[in-house]
Structure formats: structure tokens, C-alpha cells
Coordinates of C-alpha atoms and ligand atoms in Angstrom, one line a residue:
M1 CA 9.3 -18.6 16.9
A2 CA 5.5 -19.1 16.5
A3 CA 4.7 -16.1 18.8
S4 CA 6.4 -13.7 16.4
V5 CA 4.5 -15.0 13.3
S6 CA 1.2 -14.1 14.7
S7 CA 2.0 -10.7 16.3
V8 CA -0.5 -8.1 15.6
V9 CA -1.3 -4.6 17.2
V10 CA -4.8 -3.4 17.3
L11 CA -5.9 0.3 17.3
D12 CA -9.4 0.6 18.7
R13 CA -11.3 3.8 18.5
G14 CA -14.5 2.6 19.9
N15 CA -17.8 2.0 17.9
N16 CA -16.3 -1.1 16.5
T17 CA -13.9 1.1 14.5
T18 CA -10.4 -0.7 14.6
C19 CA -7.3 -1.1 12.7
T20 CA -5.1 -4.2 12.9
I21 CA -1.4 -4.2 11.9
N22 CA 0.6 -7.4 11.5
L23 CA 4.3 -6.9 12.5
H24 CA 5.2 -9.1 9.5
G25 CA 5.7 -6.2 7.1
A26 CA 3.9 -3.8 9.4
T27 CA 1.1 -4.8 7.0
I28 CA -2.3 -3.2 7.8
V29 CA -4.4 -6.3 7.7
S30 CA -7.8 -4.9 8.7
W31 CA -9.6 -1.5 8.9
R32 CA -13.0 -1.7 10.2
V33 CA -15.3 1.3 10.4
N34 CA -18.4 0.7 12.6
N35 CA -17.7 -3.0 12.0
Q36 CA -17.5 -2.7 8.3
E37 CA -14.3 -4.2 6.9
Q38 CA -12.8 -1.8 4.3
L39 CA -9.7 -3.8 3.2
F40 CA -9.5 -7.0 1.1
V41 CA -7.4 -9.8 2.4
S42 CA -7.3 -13.0 0.4
K43 CA -8.9 -16.2 1.9
L44 CA -5.7 -17.9 0.9
A45 CA -3.2 -15.2 2.4
V46 CA -0.3 -16.9 4.1
F47 CA 0.6 -15.7 7.5
D48 CA 3.8 -17.7 8.0
G49 CA 6.1 -14.7 8.8
Q50 CA 7.9 -15.4 5.4
K51 CA 5.7 -14.7 2.5
S52 CA 4.1 -11.1 2.1
I53 CA 0.6 -10.9 3.2
R54 CA -1.9 -11.0 0.3
G55 CA -4.1 -8.1 1.0
G56 CA -4.6 -5.1 3.3
I57 CA -1.9 -2.5 2.9
P58 CA 1.7 -4.0 2.5
I59 CA 4.6 -1.6 2.2
V60 CA 6.6 -1.7 -1.0
F61 CA 10.2 -0.6 -0.1
P62 CA 12.9 0.2 -1.3
H63 CA 12.1 -1.2 -4.7
F64 CA 9.1 -1.5 -6.7
G65 CA 8.5 -4.5 -9.0
Q66 CA 11.0 -7.3 -9.9
W67 CA 14.5 -6.7 -8.2
A68 CA 17.9 -8.1 -9.1
Y69 CA 19.0 -7.8 -5.5
G70 CA 16.1 -9.2 -3.6
P71 CA 12.4 -10.2 -3.6
Q72 CA 9.8 -8.4 -5.9
H73 CA 8.6 -5.1 -4.2
G74 CA 11.5 -5.0 -1.7
F75 CA 12.1 -6.4 1.7
A76 CA 9.9 -4.1 3.9
R77 CA 6.7 -6.2 3.4
T78 CA 8.7 -9.3 4.4
S79 CA 10.6 -7.9 7.3
R80 CA 9.7 -8.1 11.0
W81 CA 8.9 -4.6 12.2
S82 CA 9.1 -3.3 15.7
V83 CA 6.5 -1.3 17.7
E84 CA 7.9 2.2 18.1
K85 CA 4.9 3.3 20.1
Q86 CA 1.9 1.3 21.2
P87 CA -1.6 2.5 20.4
E88 CA -2.4 5.6 22.4
P89 CA -5.2 8.0 22.2
L90 CA -4.7 11.6 21.0
D91 CA -6.3 14.5 22.6
N92 CA -9.2 14.2 20.1
G93 CA -9.7 10.6 20.8
D94 CA -8.1 9.4 17.6
I95 CA -5.7 6.5 18.1
E96 CA -2.0 6.6 17.1
A97 CA 0.6 3.9 16.8
L98 CA 4.2 3.9 15.4
F99 CA 6.2 1.1 13.8
S100 CA 9.8 0.9 12.6
L101 CA 12.2 -0.9 10.4
V102 CA 16.0 -0.4 10.7
D103 CA 18.7 -1.7 8.5
N104 CA 20.1 -5.1 9.6
P105 CA 22.4 -7.7 8.1
I106 CA 19.5 -9.2 5.9
T107 CA 18.5 -5.9 4.5
K108 CA 22.1 -4.9 4.0
Q109 CA 22.7 -8.0 1.9
M110 CA 20.2 -6.7 -0.6
W111 CA 20.6 -3.1 -0.2
N112 CA 23.8 -1.9 1.5
Y113 CA 22.6 1.2 3.2
S114 CA 21.6 2.3 6.7
F115 CA 18.1 3.6 7.2
K116 CA 15.2 3.9 9.6
L117 CA 11.8 3.6 8.3
V118 CA 8.9 4.7 10.6
L119 CA 5.3 4.0 9.8
R120 CA 2.8 6.2 11.7
V121 CA -0.8 5.0 11.8
I122 CA -3.7 7.2 13.0
L123 CA -7.2 5.8 13.3
R124 CA -10.0 8.3 13.2
E125 CA -13.8 7.9 13.2
K126 CA -14.0 7.4 9.4
E127 CA -10.5 7.8 8.4
L128 CA -7.2 6.0 8.4
Q129 CA -4.0 8.0 7.9
V130 CA -0.8 6.1 7.2
S131 CA 2.5 8.0 6.9
F132 CA 6.1 6.9 6.5
N133 CA 9.2 8.7 7.5
L134 CA 12.4 7.6 6.0
Y135 CA 15.7 8.6 7.5
N136 CA 18.9 8.1 5.6
T137 CA 21.4 7.1 8.4
S138 CA 24.1 6.1 5.9
V139 CA 27.1 8.1 4.9
E140 CA 26.1 8.2 1.2
P141 CA 22.9 9.1 -0.7
F142 CA 20.5 6.4 -1.7
Q143 CA 17.6 6.1 -4.1
F144 CA 14.3 4.4 -3.1
N145 CA 10.7 3.5 -4.3
M146 CA 7.9 3.4 -1.7
L147 CA 4.3 2.4 -2.1
F148 CA 1.3 1.6 -0.1
H149 CA -0.1 -1.4 -1.9
T150 CA -3.6 -0.8 -0.7
Y151 CA -6.2 -3.6 -1.4
L152 CA -9.7 -2.2 -1.1
K153 CA -12.6 -4.5 -0.5
V154 CA -15.4 -4.0 -3.1
P155 CA -18.6 -6.0 -3.9
D156 CA -18.0 -5.9 -7.6
V157 CA -14.8 -4.4 -9.1
R158 CA -16.7 -3.8 -12.5
K159 CA -18.9 -1.2 -10.8
C160 CA -16.0 0.9 -9.3
N161 CA -15.1 4.2 -10.8
I162 CA -11.7 5.9 -10.0
S163 CA -11.1 9.6 -10.3
G164 CA -7.8 11.6 -10.3
L165 CA -6.2 9.9 -13.3
Q166 CA -7.4 11.8 -16.3
G167 CA -4.7 13.1 -18.6
C168 CA -2.0 11.1 -16.7
M169 CA 0.6 9.1 -18.6
Y170 CA 0.7 5.5 -17.6
V171 CA 2.9 2.5 -18.1
D172 CA 0.6 -0.6 -19.0
K173 CA 2.3 -3.7 -17.6
T174 CA -0.2 -5.9 -19.4
K175 CA 0.9 -4.4 -22.7
E176 CA 4.7 -4.9 -22.5
N177 CA 5.1 -1.7 -20.6
G178 CA 3.7 0.4 -23.3
I179 CA 3.2 4.1 -22.4
Y180 CA -0.2 5.6 -22.8
Q181 CA -2.4 8.6 -21.8
E182 CA -5.5 8.2 -19.7
P183 CA -8.5 10.0 -21.5
R184 CA -11.1 9.1 -19.0
E185 CA -12.3 11.1 -16.1
M186 CA -13.6 8.0 -14.3
V187 CA -11.5 4.9 -14.8
T188 CA -13.2 1.6 -14.7
V189 CA -11.7 -1.9 -14.5
N190 CA -13.2 -4.6 -16.6
H191 CA -10.3 -6.8 -17.3
W192 CA -6.8 -7.6 -16.2
T193 CA -5.3 -4.2 -15.2
D194 CA -1.8 -3.3 -14.1
R195 CA -1.0 0.2 -14.6
I196 CA 1.5 2.7 -13.2
Y197 CA 0.0 6.1 -13.5
Q198 CA 2.5 9.0 -13.2
N199 CA 2.0 12.3 -11.3
T200 CA -1.6 11.7 -10.6
Q201 CA -4.0 14.0 -8.8
Q202 CA -3.7 14.4 -5.1
E203 CA -7.1 12.7 -4.6
H204 CA -8.7 9.7 -5.9
V205 CA -12.4 8.9 -5.2
I206 CA -13.2 5.2 -5.7
S207 CA -17.0 4.6 -6.0
N208 CA -18.9 1.5 -5.0
V209 CA -16.7 0.2 -2.3
V210 CA -18.2 -1.7 0.6
S211 CA -22.0 -0.9 1.2
G212 CA -22.0 1.0 -2.1
R213 CA -20.1 3.9 -0.5
K214 CA -17.2 6.0 -1.8
M215 CA -13.7 6.0 -0.6
K216 CA -11.5 9.0 -0.9
M217 CA -7.6 8.5 -0.9
I218 CA -5.6 11.7 -0.4
K219 CA -2.0 11.4 -0.9
Y220 CA 1.1 13.7 0.0
N221 CA 4.6 13.3 -1.5
M222 CA 3.6 10.1 -3.3
P223 CA 3.2 11.3 -6.8
D224 CA 2.2 8.0 -8.7
T225 CA -0.7 5.6 -8.4
V226 CA -0.7 2.0 -9.4
I227 CA -4.1 0.4 -10.4
W228 CA -4.2 -3.4 -10.3
N229 CA -6.7 -6.3 -10.6
P230 CA -5.3 -9.6 -11.6
W231 CA -8.5 -10.8 -13.1
D232 CA -9.0 -14.4 -13.9
V233 CA -6.2 -14.0 -16.4
T234 CA -3.3 -13.9 -13.7
S235 CA -5.2 -14.9 -10.5
N236 CA -4.1 -18.5 -11.0
T237 CA -0.5 -17.5 -11.0
M238 CA -0.7 -16.6 -7.3
S239 CA -0.9 -19.5 -4.8
D240 CA -2.2 -17.1 -2.2
F241 CA -5.0 -15.6 -4.1
G242 CA -8.3 -17.5 -4.9
E243 CA -9.5 -17.7 -8.4
D244 CA -12.8 -16.3 -7.7
E245 CA -11.6 -13.3 -5.6
Y246 CA -10.7 -10.9 -8.2
P247 CA -14.2 -9.2 -8.5
N248 CA -14.0 -8.4 -4.7
M249 CA -10.7 -6.3 -4.7
I250 CA -9.2 -3.3 -6.3
C251 CA -5.6 -2.2 -5.5
V252 CA -5.3 1.7 -5.7
E253 CA -1.7 2.1 -4.7
A254 CA -0.2 5.5 -3.9
G255 CA 3.6 5.6 -4.4
I256 CA 6.9 6.9 -5.6
V257 CA 7.4 4.5 -8.5
I258 CA 8.4 6.0 -11.8
T259 CA 11.1 8.2 -10.6
P260 CA 13.0 7.0 -7.4
I261 CA 13.7 9.5 -4.8
T262 CA 17.4 10.3 -4.0
L263 CA 17.8 10.9 -0.3
N264 CA 21.0 12.4 1.1
P265 CA 22.7 11.3 4.3
N266 CA 21.0 12.7 7.5
N267 CA 17.9 13.7 5.5
T268 CA 14.4 12.5 5.8
Y269 CA 11.4 12.0 3.4
E270 CA 7.8 11.8 4.6
G271 CA 4.8 10.6 2.6
T272 CA 1.2 10.1 3.6
I273 CA -2.1 8.5 2.5
V274 CA -5.4 9.3 4.1
L275 CA -8.3 6.9 3.4
Q276 CA -11.7 8.4 4.1
V277 CA -15.0 6.6 4.1
M278 CA -17.4 9.0 2.5
Ligands
G6P1 O1 2.3 -10.6 -6.3 P1 2.9 -9.4 -5.7 O2 4.4 -9.5 -5.7 O3 2.4 -9.0 -4.4 O4 2.5 -8.2 -6.7 C1 1.3 -7.9 -7.0 C2 1.2 -6.8 -8.0 O5 1.7 -5.6 -7.4 C3 1.6 -4.4 -8.3 O6 0.4 -4.0 -8.2 C4 2.2 -4.6 -9.6 O7 2.0 -3.6 -10.5 C5 1.8 -5.9 -10.2 O8 2.5 -6.2 -11.3 C6 1.9 -7.0 -9.3 O9 1.4 -8.2 -9.8

């Protein structure tokens, strides 16, 4: 089904401000503000409708990390999503689109629950809002992780500072999952970094993203933040990531990671990130 592999939906706000969503994973694969791309997608990313897309904003659900019952980071990023609502302008000119993923025989093999997951994307002049609504349509409670695996495009990761992490405890996946506390007001990334920061501040500002600007990430109901850069140390373990690409990306990933949420039947959970070009 070649047509389904390449299906994308484009939100267009005018002034060369667009957002492109690939229905494979409902992965946001491009966000351009006045023609300036804000998200990193690897030149080796695979768009075969099978593998998760290396870059943009893949959705991690219902599990973060290695998973005994299915692929790493769950099935949302490798599932085919539906368009719930085609892009439409709101009264103020912003563009909104909705996407959905519902349980099916494949998801049930890995995770035997009924659910509906809706992704709402709103494109503003200099902002991108991405929200999820998860409905438990099962007859029993379930637990889930959820994360927006945001790859920001940067000219040189060594020059980025990230705020909003000071004092937070973090799991360092590069140090056998040791637990540490972050002393720095501004976190810099100068080596292989893979950390799950717990209960971070509601806002992160990342400096020196494209054009030397700052990017603000505001998060709601998503308590944790993963900071990841594979560096040259682990770049070569990924077939879909160029060995020379690590300086040009930083993952700042808002999510529910350390403590999964328990959602009762007929209940819903909503979480949001807003990315703002400053
Ligand atoms: O290669 P992927 O499955 O897309 O995972 C990419 C990365 O995702 C997160 O940031 C994890 O903390 C990392 O440990 C992982 O390497």
C-alpha cells in the first residue's frame, strides 16, 4: 500500500509557516516558521511505514524504553493513525487538525486494552501546540507512559543551554541508571547524554536553536523531561542516524515517564506541549 506509506497532512498558516504530520505514528516531521525549519529529521530517516521516523516529534505510548511486550517506546509511533479532523482555520487564523489512534488487534496483542488516543495540533504564528487526549474505553484501569520525543534542530548542540532542570533528580541512562541531582541552572550537552529528569519545571528555554534564537517549551500534565543526544558514542548503533548529525540535534522530550499514570475506565487524561519561537 504505497499510498499509505507516504501520507502526510500539512497545516499551513501562511507566511511560509507550516506543520507537516506523517500519519505513520502521527509523527510531526516538519515545523517551519517563516520558512525556517525548527525540527531535526535525520537524512537517514526511514519512511517505509514500518520503522519509527528518526526525528521530528514521534509519540511514545503506551510504554517508554525497552518493552517486554512490544517495540521500544511502544506502538504509537509505528501505528498508522487516522485523520480525525482535517486542518481548518480557527477564528483567529490559527490552524487546527486532529488525529486519532484506536486499539486494534495489533495493539491488543501487545497491550490488551481498549483506548482512544487523540492528537490535537494547533499551528500559530510562532507557536506549535501539541496535545493528547487519552480515553480509557476498557472495562478495567490501565497504566501508561506518554512522551513527545521532540528533536529540535540546532546549529551546534554544544552551544545550547536548557533551563528548568535545576534541583531535579534524574536517571542517567549512560551511567547504569544511576540517580543524581542536577545542580545547574542551565544544562549544557557536551557528551553522550541520556537522562530522565523527574518533576521538571513547567517551562524549558533552550538557547541557540536555529538562527541563534531561543525556543520555549511549556508543558502541561507531563511532569518529566528526557534530554538525549547520542553523540558519536552511540550514533553508529542507529542505522537511521548519520554519524555526523549529532551536533545538529537535541532531544528535549516532555512526558510521563518515571511514574506511569493509572487511568480508570471511562476516564480521560490530557497533556500538552507548546513550543514557542522566541
Ligand atoms: O532509537 P529510539 O528507539 O528512537 O530511541 C531513542 C532514544 O529515546 C530516548 O531519548 C531514550 O531515553 C534513549 O535511551 C533512546 O536512545
